[in-house]
GROMACS .gro file of C-alpha atoms in nm:
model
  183
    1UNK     CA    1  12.271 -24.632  17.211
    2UNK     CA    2  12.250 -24.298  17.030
    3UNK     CA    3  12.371 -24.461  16.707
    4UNK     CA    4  12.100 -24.741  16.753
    5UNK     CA    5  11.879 -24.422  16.796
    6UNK     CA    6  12.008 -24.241  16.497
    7UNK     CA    7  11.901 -24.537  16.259
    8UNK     CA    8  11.576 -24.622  16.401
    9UNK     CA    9  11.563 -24.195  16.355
   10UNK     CA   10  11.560 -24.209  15.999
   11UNK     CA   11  11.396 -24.527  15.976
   12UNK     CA   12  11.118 -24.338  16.085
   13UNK     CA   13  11.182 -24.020  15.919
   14UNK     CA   14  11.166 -24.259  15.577
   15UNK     CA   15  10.836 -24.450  15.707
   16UNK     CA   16  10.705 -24.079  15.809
   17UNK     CA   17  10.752 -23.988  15.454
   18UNK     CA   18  10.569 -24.249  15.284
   19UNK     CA   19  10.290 -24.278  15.515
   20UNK     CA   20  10.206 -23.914  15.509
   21UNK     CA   21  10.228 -23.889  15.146
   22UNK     CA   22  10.047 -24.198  15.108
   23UNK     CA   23   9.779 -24.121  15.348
   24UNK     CA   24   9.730 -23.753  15.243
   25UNK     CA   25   9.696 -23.890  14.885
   26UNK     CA   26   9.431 -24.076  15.047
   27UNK     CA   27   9.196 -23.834  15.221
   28UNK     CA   28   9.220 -23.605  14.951
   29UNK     CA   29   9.052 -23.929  14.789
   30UNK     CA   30   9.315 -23.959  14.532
   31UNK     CA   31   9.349 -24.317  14.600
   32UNK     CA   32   9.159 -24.623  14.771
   33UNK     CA   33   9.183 -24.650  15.140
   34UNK     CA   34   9.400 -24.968  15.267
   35UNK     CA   35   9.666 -24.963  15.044
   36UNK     CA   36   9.972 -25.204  15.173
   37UNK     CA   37  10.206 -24.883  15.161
   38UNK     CA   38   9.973 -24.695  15.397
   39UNK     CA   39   9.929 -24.940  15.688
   40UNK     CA   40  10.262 -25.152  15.620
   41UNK     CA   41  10.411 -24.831  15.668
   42UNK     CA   42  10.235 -24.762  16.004
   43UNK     CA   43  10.289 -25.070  16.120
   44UNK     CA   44  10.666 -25.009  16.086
   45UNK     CA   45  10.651 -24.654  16.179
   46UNK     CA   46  10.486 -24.727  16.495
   47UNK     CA   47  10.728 -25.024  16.610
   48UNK     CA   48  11.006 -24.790  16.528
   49UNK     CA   49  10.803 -24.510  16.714
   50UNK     CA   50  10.803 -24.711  17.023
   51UNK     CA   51  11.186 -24.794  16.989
   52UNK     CA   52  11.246 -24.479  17.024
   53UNK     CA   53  11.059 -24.383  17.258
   54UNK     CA   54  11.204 -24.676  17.498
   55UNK     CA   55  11.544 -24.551  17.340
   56UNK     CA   56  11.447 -24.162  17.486
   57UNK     CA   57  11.332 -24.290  17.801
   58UNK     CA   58  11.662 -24.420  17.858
   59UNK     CA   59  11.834 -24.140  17.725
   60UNK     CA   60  11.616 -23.912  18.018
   61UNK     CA   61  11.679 -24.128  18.314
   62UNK     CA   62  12.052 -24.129  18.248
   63UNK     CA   63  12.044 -23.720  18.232
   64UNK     CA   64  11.818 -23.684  18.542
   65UNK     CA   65  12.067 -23.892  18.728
   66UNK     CA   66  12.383 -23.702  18.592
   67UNK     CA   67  12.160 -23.353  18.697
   68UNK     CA   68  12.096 -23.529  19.052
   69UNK     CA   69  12.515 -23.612  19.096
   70UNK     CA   70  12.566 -23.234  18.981
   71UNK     CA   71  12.328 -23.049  19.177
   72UNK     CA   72  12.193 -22.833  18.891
   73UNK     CA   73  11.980 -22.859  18.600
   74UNK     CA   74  12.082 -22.585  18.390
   75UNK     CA   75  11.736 -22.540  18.247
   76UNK     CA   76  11.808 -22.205  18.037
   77UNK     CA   77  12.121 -22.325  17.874
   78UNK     CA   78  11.893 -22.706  17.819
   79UNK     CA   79  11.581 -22.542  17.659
   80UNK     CA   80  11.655 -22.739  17.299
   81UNK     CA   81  11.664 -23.074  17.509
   82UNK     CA   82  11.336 -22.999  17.672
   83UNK     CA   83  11.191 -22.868  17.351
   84UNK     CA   84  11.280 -23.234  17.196
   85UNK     CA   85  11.148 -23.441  17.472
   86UNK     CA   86  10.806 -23.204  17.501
   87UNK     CA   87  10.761 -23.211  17.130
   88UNK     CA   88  10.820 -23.581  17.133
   89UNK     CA   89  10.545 -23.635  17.384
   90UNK     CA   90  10.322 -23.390  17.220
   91UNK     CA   91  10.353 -23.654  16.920
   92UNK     CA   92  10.267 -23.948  17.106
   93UNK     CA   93   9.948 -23.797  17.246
   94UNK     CA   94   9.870 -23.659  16.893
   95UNK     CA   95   9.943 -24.001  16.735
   96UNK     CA   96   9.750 -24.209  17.001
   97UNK     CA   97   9.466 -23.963  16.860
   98UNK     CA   98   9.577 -23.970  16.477
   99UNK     CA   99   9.544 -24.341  16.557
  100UNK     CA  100   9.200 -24.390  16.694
  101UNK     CA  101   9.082 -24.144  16.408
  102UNK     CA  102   9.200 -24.416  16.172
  103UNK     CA  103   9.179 -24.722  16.246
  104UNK     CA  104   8.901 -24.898  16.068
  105UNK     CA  105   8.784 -24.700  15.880
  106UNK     CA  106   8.760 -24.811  15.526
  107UNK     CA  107   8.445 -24.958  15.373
  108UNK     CA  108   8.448 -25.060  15.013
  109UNK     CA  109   8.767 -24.839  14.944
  110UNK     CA  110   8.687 -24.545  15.083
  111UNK     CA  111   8.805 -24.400  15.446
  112UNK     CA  112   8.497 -24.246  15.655
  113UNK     CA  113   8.478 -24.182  16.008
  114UNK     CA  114   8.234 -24.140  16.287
  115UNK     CA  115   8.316 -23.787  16.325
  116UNK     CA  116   8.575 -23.577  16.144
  117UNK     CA  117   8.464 -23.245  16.296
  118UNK     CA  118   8.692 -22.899  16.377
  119UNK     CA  119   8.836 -23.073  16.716
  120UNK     CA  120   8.988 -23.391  16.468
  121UNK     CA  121   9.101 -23.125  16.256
  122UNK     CA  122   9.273 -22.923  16.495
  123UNK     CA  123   9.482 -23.230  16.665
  124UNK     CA  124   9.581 -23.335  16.327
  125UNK     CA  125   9.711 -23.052  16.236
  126UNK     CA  126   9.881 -23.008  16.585
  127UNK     CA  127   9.984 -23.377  16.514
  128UNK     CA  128  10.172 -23.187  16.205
  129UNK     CA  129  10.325 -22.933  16.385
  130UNK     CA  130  10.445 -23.162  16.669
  131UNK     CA  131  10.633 -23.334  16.439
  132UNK     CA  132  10.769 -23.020  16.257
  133UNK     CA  133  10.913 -22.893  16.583
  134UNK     CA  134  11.072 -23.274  16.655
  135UNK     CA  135  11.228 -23.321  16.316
  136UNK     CA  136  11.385 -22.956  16.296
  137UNK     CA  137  11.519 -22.951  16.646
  138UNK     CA  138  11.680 -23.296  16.563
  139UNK     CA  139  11.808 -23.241  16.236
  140UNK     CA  140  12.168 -23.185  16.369
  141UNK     CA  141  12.242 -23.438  16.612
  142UNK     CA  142  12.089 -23.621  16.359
  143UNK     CA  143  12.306 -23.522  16.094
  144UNK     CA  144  12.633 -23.555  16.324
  145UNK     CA  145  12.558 -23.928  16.426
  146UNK     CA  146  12.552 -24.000  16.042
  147UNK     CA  147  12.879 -23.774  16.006
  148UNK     CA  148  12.744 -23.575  15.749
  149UNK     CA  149  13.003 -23.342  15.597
  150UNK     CA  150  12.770 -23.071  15.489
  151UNK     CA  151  12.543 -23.113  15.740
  152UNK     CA  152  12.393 -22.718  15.627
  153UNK     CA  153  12.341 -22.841  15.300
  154UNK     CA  154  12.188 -23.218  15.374
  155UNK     CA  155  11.945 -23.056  15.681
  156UNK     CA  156  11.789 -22.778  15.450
  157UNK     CA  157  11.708 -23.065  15.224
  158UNK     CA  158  11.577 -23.274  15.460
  159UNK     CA  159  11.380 -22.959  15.583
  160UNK     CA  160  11.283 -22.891  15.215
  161UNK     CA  161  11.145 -23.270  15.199
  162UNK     CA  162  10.990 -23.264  15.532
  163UNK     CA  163  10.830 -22.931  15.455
  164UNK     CA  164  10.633 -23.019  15.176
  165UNK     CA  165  10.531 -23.365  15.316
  166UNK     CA  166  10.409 -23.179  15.604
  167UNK     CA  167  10.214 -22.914  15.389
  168UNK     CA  168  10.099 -23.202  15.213
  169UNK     CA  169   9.979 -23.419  15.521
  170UNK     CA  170   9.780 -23.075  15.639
  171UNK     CA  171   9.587 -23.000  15.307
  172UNK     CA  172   9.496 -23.392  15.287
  173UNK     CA  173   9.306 -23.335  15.661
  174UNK     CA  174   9.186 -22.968  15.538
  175UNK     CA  175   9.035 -23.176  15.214
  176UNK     CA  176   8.940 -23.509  15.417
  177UNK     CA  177   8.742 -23.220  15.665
  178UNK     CA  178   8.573 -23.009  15.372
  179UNK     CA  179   8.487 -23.358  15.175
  180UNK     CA  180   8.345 -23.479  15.532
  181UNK     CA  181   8.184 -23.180  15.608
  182UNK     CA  182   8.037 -23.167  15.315
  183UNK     CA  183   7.911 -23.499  15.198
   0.00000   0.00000   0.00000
């Protein structure tokens, strides 16, 4: 099961990558809205998304019942594991958002909403650093279940990529919010 987990991982780390890029490209209005590598890439993204959610559902129950046969939780010495499943919900929340935002919202090749005001902004961006916080705590297990010699080396560039997606992602809202704001 983690293995299964592992791949649909970095199927979505890929997806992740090219929607974000694509998208931020977008709101900085770089390029036309609905291009096939923006929502083909959601699409996929999300049914991976909800893989691995089912997948880390799963992977919860079973430790709640091994914590109920021992007696004790161990919270201190567990605070990464309950840093990945509280980031991981943080995302779904922010992406149920991220996703209402928009969803059709493209007229004539260009994306405008409703409303894009400083509340949109501000769960975007904590959509961002949700997934900062879920990608860097999981970059070793990751790493191990691909068994990844220098796992050091391959995570800082992963990190490195990640990074500048994610800088990326937050300057296209910023832009999308000041072009909104503004026109």
């Amino acid at each position: 099961m983690r293995k299964v987990n592992a791949i649909v991982s970095m199927g979505m780390f890929l997806m992740f990558l090219i929607h974000a890029a694509m998208g931020s490209l977008q709101l900085a209005g770089l390029i036309k809205g609905g291009s096939a590598a923006i929502i083909g890439s959601a699409f996929l993204l999300f049914i991976l998304m909800l893989i691995h959610i089912v997948i880390g559902i799963k992977l919860l129950i079973d430790t709640k019942k091994a914590v109920g046969r021992s007696g004790a939780s161990y919270f201190k010495e567990n605070k990464l594991f309950w840093i990945r499943r509280i980031s991981g919900a943080a995302i779904v929340i922010f992406m149920a958002l991220h996703v209402m935002y928009f969803t059709g919202g493209i007229k004539d090749g260009v994306f405008r909403f409703l409303r894009f005001g400083a509340l949109q902004l501000t769960e975007q961006l904590l959509l961002v650093l949700s997934v900062a916080v879920h990608v860097i705590t999981n970059i070793k297990p990751l790493m191990l279940a691909f068994g990844g010699k220098d796992r050091r080396e391959t995570a800082l560039d992963i990190l490195l990529v990640l990074s500048a997606i994610l800088l990326l992602s937050a300057a296209g809202f910023v832009i999308y919010f000041i072009r909104w704001a503004v026109f």
